[in-house]
Short mmCIF file of C-alpha atoms and ligand atoms in Angstrom, two decimals:
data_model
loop_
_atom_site.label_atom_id
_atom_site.label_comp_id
_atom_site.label_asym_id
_atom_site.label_seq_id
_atom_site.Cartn_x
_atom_site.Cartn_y
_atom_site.Cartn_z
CA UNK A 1 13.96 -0.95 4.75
CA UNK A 2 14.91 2.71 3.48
CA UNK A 3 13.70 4.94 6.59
CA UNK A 4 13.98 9.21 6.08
CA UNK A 5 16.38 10.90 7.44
CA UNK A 6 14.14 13.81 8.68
CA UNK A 7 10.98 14.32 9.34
CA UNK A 8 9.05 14.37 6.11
CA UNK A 9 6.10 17.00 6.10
CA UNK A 10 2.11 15.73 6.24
CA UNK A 11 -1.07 17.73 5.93
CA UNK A 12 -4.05 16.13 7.02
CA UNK A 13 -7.47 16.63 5.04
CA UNK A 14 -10.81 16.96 6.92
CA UNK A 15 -8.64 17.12 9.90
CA UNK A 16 -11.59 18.08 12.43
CA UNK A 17 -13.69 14.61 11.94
CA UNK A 18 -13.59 11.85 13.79
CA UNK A 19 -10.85 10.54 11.47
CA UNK A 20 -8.60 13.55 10.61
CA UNK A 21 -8.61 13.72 15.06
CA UNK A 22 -7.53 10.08 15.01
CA UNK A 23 -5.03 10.82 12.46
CA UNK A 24 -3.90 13.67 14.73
CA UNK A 25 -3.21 11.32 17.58
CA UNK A 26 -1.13 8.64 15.19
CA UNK A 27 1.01 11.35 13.72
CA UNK A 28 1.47 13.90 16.55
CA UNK A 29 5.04 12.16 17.79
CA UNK A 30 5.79 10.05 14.70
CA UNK A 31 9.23 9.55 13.62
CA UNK A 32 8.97 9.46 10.36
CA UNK A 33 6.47 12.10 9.86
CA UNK A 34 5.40 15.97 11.13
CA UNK A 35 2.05 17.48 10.70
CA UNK A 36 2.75 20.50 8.81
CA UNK A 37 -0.72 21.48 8.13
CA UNK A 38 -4.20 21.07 9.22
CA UNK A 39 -7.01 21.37 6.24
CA UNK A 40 -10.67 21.32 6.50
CA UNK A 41 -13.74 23.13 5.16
CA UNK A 42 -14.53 26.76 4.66
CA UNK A 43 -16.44 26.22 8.12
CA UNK A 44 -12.83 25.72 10.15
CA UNK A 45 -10.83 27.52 8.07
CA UNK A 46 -9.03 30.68 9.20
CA UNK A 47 -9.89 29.14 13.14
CA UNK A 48 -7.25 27.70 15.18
CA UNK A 49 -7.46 24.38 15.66
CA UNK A 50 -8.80 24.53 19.04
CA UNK A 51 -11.52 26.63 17.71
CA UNK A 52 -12.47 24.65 14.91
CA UNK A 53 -12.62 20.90 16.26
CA UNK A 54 -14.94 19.44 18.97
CA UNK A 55 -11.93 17.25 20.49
CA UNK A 56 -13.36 13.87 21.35
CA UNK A 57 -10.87 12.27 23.19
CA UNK A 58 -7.91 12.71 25.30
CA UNK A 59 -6.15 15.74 25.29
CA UNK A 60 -5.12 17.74 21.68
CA UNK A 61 -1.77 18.28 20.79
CA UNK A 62 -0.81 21.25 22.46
CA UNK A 63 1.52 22.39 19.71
CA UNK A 64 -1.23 22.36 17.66
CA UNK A 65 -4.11 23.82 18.96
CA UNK A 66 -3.06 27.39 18.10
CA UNK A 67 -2.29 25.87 14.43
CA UNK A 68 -4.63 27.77 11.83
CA UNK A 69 -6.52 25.51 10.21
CA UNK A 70 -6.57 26.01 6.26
CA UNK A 71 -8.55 25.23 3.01
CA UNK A 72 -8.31 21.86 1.52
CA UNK A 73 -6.71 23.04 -1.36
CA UNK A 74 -3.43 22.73 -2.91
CA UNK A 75 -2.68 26.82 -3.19
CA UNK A 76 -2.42 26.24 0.65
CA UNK A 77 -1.25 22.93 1.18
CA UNK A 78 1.83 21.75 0.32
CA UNK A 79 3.23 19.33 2.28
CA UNK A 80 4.01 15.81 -0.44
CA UNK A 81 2.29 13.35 1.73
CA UNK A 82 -1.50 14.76 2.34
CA UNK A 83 -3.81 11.82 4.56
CA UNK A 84 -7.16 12.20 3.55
CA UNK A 85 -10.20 11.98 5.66
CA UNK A 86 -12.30 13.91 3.99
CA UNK A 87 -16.26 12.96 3.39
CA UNK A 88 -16.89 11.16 -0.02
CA UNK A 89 -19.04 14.10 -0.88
CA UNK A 90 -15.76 16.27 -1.33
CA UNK A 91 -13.08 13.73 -1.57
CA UNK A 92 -14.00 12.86 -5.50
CA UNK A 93 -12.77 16.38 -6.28
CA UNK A 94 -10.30 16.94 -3.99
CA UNK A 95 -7.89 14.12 -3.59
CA UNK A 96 -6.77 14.36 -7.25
CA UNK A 97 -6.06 17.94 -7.33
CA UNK A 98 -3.94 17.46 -4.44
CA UNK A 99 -2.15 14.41 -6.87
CA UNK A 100 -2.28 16.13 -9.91
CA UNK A 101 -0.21 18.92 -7.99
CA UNK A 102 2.31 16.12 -6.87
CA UNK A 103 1.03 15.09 -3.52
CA UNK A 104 0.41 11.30 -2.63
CA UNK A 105 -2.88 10.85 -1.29
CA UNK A 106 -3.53 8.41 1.20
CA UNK A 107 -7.39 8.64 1.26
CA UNK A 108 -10.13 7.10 3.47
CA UNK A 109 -12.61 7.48 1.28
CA UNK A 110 -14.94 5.02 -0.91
CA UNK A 111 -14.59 7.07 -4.71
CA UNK A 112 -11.27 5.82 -5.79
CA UNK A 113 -11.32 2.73 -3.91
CA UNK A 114 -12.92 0.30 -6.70
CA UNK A 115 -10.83 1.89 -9.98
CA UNK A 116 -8.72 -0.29 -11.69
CA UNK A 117 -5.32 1.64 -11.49
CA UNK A 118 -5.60 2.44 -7.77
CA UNK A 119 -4.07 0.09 -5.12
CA UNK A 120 -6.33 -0.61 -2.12
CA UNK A 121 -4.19 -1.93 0.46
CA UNK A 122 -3.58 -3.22 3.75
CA UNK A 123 -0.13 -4.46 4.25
CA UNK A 124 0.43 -6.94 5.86
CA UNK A 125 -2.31 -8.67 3.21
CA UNK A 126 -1.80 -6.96 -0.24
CA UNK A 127 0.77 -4.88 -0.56
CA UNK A 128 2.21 -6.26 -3.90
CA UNK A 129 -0.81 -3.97 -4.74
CA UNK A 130 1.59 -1.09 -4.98
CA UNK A 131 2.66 -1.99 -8.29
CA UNK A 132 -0.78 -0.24 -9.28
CA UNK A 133 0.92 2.93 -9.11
CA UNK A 134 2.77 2.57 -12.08
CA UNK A 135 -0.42 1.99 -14.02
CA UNK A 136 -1.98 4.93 -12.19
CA UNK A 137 1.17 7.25 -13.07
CA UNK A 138 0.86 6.31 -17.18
CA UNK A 139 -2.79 6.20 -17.20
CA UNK A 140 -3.28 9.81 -15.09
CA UNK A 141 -0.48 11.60 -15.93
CA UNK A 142 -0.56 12.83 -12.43
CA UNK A 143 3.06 13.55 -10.94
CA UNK A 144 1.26 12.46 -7.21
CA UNK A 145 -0.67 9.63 -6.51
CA UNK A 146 -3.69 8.00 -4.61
CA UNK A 147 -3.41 5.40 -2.55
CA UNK A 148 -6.74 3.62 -0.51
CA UNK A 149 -7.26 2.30 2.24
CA UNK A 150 -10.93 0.28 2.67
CA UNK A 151 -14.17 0.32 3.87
CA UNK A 152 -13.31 -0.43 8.24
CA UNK A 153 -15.71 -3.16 8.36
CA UNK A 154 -13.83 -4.53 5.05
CA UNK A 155 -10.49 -4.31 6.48
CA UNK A 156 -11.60 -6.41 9.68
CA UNK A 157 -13.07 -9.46 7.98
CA UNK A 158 -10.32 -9.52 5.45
CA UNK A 159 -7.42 -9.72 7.27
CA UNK A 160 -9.22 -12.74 9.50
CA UNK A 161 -9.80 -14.08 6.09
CA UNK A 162 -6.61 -13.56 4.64
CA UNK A 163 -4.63 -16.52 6.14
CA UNK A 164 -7.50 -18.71 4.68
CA UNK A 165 -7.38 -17.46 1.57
CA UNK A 166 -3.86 -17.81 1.22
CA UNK A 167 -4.14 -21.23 3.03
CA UNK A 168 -7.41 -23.18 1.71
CA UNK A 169 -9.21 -20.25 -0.77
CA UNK A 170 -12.37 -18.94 -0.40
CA UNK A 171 -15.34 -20.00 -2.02
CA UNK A 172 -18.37 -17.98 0.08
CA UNK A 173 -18.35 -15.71 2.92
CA UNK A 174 -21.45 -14.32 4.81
CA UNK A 175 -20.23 -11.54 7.02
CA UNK A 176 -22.58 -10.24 9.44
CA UNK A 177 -21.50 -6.67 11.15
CA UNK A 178 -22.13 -4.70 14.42
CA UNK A 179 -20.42 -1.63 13.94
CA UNK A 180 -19.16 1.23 16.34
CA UNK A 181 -21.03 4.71 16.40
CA UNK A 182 -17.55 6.54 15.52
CA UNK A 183 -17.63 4.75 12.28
CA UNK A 184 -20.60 7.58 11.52
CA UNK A 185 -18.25 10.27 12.24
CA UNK A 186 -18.95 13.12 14.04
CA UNK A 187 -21.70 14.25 15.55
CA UNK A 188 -22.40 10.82 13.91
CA UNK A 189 -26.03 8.77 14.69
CA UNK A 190 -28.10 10.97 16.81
CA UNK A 191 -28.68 9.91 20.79
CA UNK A 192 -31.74 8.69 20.54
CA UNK A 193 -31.80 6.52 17.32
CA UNK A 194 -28.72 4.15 18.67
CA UNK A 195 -28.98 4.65 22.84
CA UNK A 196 -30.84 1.57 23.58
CA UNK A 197 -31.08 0.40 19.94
CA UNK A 198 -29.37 -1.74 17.11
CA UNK A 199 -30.16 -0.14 13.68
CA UNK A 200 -30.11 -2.53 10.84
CA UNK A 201 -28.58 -0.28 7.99
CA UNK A 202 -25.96 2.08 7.73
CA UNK A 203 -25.97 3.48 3.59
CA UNK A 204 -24.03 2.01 1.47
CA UNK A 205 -21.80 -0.35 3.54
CA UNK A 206 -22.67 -3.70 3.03
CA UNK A 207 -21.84 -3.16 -1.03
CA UNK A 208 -18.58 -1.76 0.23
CA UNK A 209 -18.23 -4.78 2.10
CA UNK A 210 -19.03 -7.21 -0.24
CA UNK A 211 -16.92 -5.66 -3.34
CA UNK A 212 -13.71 -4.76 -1.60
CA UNK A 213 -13.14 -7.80 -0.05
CA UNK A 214 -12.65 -9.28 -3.30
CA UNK A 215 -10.40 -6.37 -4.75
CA UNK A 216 -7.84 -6.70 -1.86
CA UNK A 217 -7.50 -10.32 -1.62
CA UNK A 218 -7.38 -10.65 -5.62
CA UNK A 219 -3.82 -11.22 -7.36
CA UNK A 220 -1.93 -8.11 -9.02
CA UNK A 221 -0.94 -9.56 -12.64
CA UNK A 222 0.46 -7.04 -15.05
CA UNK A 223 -0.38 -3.95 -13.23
CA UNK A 224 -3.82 -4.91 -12.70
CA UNK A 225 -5.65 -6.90 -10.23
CA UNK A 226 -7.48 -9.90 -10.60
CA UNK A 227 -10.60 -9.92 -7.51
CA UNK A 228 -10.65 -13.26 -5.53
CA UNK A 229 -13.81 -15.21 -6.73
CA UNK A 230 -15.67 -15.58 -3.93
CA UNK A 231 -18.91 -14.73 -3.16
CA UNK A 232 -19.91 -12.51 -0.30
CA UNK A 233 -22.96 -11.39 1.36
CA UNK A 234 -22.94 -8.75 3.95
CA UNK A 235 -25.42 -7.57 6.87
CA UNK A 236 -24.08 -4.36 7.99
CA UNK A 237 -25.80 -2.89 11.79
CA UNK A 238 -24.69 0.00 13.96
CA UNK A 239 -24.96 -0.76 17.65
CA UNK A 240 -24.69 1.39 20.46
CA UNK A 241 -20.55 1.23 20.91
CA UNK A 242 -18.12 3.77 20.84
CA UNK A 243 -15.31 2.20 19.15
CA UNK A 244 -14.75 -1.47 17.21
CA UNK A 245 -16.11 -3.26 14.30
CA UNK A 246 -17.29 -6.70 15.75
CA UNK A 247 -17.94 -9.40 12.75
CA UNK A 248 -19.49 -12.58 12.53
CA UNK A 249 -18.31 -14.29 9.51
CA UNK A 250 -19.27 -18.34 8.42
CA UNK A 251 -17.36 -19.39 5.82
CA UNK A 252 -16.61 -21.68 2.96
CA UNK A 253 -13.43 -23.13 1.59
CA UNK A 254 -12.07 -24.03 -1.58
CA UNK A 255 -10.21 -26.48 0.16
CA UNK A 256 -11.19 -28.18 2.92
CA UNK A 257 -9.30 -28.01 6.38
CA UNK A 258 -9.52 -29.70 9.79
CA UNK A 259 -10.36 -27.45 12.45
CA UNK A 260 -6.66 -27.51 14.17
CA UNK A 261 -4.96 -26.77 10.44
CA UNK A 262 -7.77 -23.79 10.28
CA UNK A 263 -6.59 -22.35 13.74
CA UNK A 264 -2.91 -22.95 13.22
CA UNK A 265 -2.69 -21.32 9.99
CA UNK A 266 -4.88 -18.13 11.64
CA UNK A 267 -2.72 -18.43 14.35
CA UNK A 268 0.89 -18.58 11.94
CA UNK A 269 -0.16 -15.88 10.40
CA UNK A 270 2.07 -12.26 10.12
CA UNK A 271 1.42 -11.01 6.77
CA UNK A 272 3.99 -9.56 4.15
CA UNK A 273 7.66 -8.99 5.71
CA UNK A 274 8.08 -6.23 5.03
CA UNK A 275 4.65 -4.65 6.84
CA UNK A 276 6.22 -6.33 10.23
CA UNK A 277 9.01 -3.69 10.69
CA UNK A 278 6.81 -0.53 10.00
CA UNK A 279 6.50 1.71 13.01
CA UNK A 280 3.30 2.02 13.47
CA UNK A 281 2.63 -2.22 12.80
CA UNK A 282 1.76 -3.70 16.03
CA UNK A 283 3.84 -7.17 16.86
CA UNK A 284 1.13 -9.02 15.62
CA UNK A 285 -1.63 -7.80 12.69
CA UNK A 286 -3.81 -10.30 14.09
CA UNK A 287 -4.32 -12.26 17.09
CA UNK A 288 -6.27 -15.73 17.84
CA UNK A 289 -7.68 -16.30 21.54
CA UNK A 290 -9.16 -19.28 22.38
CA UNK A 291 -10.99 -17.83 25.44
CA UNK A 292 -15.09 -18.78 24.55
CA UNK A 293 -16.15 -15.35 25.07
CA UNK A 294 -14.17 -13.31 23.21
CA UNK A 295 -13.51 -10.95 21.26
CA UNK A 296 -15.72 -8.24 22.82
CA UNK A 297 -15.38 -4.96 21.98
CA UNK A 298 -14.67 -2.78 24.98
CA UNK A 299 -11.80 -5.71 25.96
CA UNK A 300 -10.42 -6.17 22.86
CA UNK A 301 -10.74 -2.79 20.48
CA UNK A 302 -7.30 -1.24 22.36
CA UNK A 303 -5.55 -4.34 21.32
CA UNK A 304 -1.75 -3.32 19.26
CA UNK A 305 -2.77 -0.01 19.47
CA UNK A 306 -5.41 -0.41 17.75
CA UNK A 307 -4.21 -1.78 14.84
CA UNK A 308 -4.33 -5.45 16.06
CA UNK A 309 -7.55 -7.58 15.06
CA UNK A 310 -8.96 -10.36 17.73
CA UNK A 311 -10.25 -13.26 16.20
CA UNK A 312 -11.85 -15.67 18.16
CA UNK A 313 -14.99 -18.76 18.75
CA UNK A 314 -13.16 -20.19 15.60
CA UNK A 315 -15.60 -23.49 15.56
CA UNK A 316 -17.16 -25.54 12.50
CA UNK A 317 -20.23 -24.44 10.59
CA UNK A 318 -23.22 -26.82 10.25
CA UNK A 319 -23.68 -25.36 6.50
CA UNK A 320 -20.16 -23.73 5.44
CA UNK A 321 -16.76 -25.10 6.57
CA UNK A 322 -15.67 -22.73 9.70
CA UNK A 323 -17.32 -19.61 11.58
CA UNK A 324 -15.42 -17.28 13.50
CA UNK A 325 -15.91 -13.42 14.72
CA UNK A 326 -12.94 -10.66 14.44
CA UNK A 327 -13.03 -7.37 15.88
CA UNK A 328 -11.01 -4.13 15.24
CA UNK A 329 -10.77 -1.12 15.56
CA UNK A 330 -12.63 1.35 13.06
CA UNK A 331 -10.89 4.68 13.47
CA UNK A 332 -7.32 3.20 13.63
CA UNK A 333 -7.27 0.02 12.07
CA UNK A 334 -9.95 0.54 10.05
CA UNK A 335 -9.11 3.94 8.96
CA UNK A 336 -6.13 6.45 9.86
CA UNK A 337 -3.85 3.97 11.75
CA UNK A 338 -4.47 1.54 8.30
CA UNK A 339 -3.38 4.76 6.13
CA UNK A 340 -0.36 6.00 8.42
CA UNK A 341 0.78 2.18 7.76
CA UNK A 342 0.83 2.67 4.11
CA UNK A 343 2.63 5.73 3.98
CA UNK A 344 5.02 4.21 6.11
CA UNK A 345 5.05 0.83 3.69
CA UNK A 346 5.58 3.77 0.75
CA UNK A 347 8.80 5.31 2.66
CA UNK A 348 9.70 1.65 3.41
CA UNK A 349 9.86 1.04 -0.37
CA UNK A 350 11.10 4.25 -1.73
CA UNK A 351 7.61 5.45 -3.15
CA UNK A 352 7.59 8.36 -1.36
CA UNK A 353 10.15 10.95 0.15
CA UNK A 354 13.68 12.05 0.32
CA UNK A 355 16.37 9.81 2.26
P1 NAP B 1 -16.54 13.34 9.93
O1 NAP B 1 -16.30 13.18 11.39
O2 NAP B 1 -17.89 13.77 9.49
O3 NAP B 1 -15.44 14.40 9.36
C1 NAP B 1 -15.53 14.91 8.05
C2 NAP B 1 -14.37 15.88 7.78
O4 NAP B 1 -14.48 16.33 6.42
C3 NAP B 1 -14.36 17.11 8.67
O5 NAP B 1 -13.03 17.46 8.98
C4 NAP B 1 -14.97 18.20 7.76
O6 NAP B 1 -14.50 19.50 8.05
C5 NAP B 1 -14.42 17.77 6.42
N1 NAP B 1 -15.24 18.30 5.33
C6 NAP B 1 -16.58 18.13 5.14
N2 NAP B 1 -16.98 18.87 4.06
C7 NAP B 1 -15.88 19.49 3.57
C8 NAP B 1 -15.62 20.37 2.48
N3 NAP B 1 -16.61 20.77 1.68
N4 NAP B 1 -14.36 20.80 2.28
C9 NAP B 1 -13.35 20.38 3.09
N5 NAP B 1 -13.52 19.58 4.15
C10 NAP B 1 -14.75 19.12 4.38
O7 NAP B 1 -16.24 12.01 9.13
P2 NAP B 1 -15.21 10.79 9.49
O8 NAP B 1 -15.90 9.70 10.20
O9 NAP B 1 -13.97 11.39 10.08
O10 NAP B 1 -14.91 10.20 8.04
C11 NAP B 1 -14.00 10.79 7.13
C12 NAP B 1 -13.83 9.88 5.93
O11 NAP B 1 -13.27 8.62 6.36
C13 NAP B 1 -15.16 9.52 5.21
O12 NAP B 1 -14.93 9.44 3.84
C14 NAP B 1 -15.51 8.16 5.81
O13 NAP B 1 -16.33 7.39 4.97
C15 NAP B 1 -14.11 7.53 5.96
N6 NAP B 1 -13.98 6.47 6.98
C16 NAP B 1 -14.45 6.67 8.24
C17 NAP B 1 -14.28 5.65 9.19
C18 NAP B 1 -14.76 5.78 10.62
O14 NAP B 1 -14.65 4.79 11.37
N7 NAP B 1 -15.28 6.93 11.05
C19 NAP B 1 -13.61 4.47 8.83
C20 NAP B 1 -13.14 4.32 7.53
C21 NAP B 1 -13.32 5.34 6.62
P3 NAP B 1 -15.37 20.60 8.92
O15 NAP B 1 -15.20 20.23 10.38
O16 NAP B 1 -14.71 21.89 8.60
O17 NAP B 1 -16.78 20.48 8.47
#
C-alpha cells in the first residue's frame, strides 16, 4: 500500500450541508489528508465558516471556523483532491470543471453516477471498478477525474448483498427502505411532515436504488462494466430518525443455499484486500448479529464509525430464498465516510497524489 508522505491538500464542495459538515468531521485530523479549502454557494461565500454553516452536531473544528469560505469554482480552489457534496442541481456543472482543471472529484451526487466511463464504487465490493478511469481519461480528455460514490440507501443493501452475489448470485431483490431525515439534508423534511409520521416517497430514490445496485455489483470487462442481472424493486420511506438507513430486503438466488452456508458466507465476508488496510475502513465492512431484534437504528448506526453495516433476522423467505434487514449509516457510510474511503483506496493505488 503506497501511503503520502505529507499531508495532501482537500477542498470540500458544498461544505455547509449536511454532507460537506460530515465530511468536515472525517477529514479534520486525517493523516493522509488536510482541508485546505472550504467551497460553497454565493450564499456562504466571503463568510467564515462559522458564519456560514448551521453546525449540527458536536463541536466545529476550531481551526476552521474562522476559515473563509469560497466559491465552488476552480479560479479559487485548487487543492487536487476536491470531495463533492454538492446538490445535483449544481453538481452536473461543477464537478467536471473542477476535473477538466485537473482535480479528482470524489462526488456524492446522482449525475455522473450511471455513465459508462465513471467508476461507482465502494471498496471493499467493487473496486476493480477503478480501471474505469482509464476509459474516462481517453474518452474526456480531462487531466482530473470523477469518481462516485452511490445512492446511501444503495450502498447499504449492496454490501449485505455482496457476499451473496459473489457466493450464490442474485436473481431478484425487493428492497424495502426506512430512511433517516439527514439523508434530506439540511434543513431537510420540515417538522411537521415527518414528527409523528412515515412518508412513503422521497423523489427519485427508489430508481436510484434499483439501477445502481446493478452497476456496482456488475463485472468490469475491458474498461467497461457489465450490470449484475438481477432484478430489483425498491420501496423507498423517510421515517422520523436522525441518522441510519434501515432495509428490509427478501431475496432470490441463482443458486440455492442452506440457511447456515447463507449466514457463514455473510458472516466470512471482508471485501477486497486491499480496502481492509485503508484508514478510515472499520475492522469489519459488515457485521452479522444473531440477536432477534436487531439491527435498530439508534443501537446500531454508530457501529465502525459509521462505516460498518449491521445485518441481521437473516431467516428463510416463504416466496424468495432468504430475507434479512441491514442498516447503515447515511451520512458516513452512505455518503462522505464512503468517499473519504475511495480517495484513500486512490492514494492506496497510486491514482492520486505525490509520495
Ligand atoms: P444539503 O444539506 O442541502 O447541502 C447542500 C450543499 O450544497 C450546501 O453546502 C450548499 O451551500 C451547496 N450548494 C447548493 N447550491 C449551490 C450552488 N449553486 N453553488 C455552490 N454550492 C451550492 O445537502 P446534503 O444532504 O449535504 O447532500 C449533498 C449531496 O450529497 C447531494 O447531492 C445529495 O443527494 C448527496 N447525498 C446525500 C446523502 C445524505 O445522507 N444526506 C447521502 C448520499 C448522498 P450553501 O450552504 O451555501 O447553500
Amino acid at each position: 500500500m503506497i501511503s503520502p508522505r505529507s499531508r495532501i491538500p482537500v477542498a470540500i464542495l458544498g461544505a455547509t450541508g449536511a454532507v460537506g459538515q460530515t465530511f468536515v468531521r472525517r477529514l479534520a485530523d486525517h493523516p493522509w489528508f488536510e482541508i485546505a479549502e472550504l467551497a460553497a454557494s454565493e450564499r456562504s461565500a466571503g463568510k467564515t465558516y462559522a458564519e456560514a454553516c448551521q453546525w449540527l452536531e458536536g463541536d466545529m473544528p476550531e481551526s476552521l471556523a474562522d476559515r473563509r469560505v469560497v466559491l465552488c469554482d476552480p479560479a479559487s480552489v485548487g487543492s487536487p483532491i476536491v470531495f463533492s457534496a454538492l446538490d445535483s442541481a449544481v453538481a452536473g456543472d461543477m464537478e467536471p470543471a473542477f476535473a477538466r482543471a485537473g482535480a479528482v472529484v470524489l462526488s456524492n451526487a446522482k449525475n455522473f453516477r450511471m455513465e459508462a466511463d465513471v467508476p461507482l464504487v465502494i471498496p471493499e465490493v467493487n473496486a476493480s471498478h477503478l480501471a474505469l478511469l482509464e476509459r474516462q481519461r481517453a474518452n474526456r480528455g480531462w487531466p482530473g477525474v470523477i469518481v462516485t460514490n452511490a445512492n446511501c440507501a444503495a450502498t447499504v443493501a449492496t454490501m449485505a448483498l455482496a457476499p451473496l452475489s459473489e457466493t450464490f448470485g442474485l436473481k431478484q431483490v425487493v428492497v424495502v427502505t426506512m430512511q433517516a431525515i439527514s439523508g434530506a439534508g439540511y434543513p431537510g423534511v420540515p417538522s411537521l411532515d415527518i414528527l409523528g409520521n412515515v412518508v412513503p416517497y422521497i423523489g427519485d430514490e427508489e430508481p436510484k436504488i434499483e439501477r445502481e445496485m446493478n452497476k456496482m455489483l456488475g463485472q468490469v470487462t475491458n474498461d467497461a462494466v457489465v450490470p449484475a442481472s438481477f432484478a430489483v424493486s425498491a420501496h423507498a420511506n423517510r421515517v422520523p430518525t436522525e441518522h441510519g438507513h434501515l432495509v428490509c430486503m427478501s431475496i432470490a438466488l441463482e443458486r440455492r443455499g442452506s440457511l447456515d452456508e447463507i449466514i457463514q458466507a455473510m458472516s466470512a465476508w471482508r471485501g477486497a484486500p486491499d480496502a481492509l488496510t485503508l484508514p478510515s475502513a472499520p475492522s469489519r465492512a459488515l457485521v452479522v448479529t444473531t440477536s432477534p431484534n436487531r439491527p435498530q437504528t439508534r443501537r446500531d448506526v454508530g457501529a465502525g464509525n459509521g462505516m460498518t453495516v449491521t445485518v441481521g433476522r437473516i431467516r428463510p423467505d416463504p416466496i424468495f430464498d432468504v430475507k434479512l434487514v441491514a442498516l447503515g449509516h447515511n451520512t458516513i457510510r452512505g455518503a462522505a465516510g464512503g468517499s473519504v474511503l475511495n480517495a484513500e483506496l486512490m492514494v492506496a493505488r497510486g491514482l492520486i497524489g505525490a509520495t
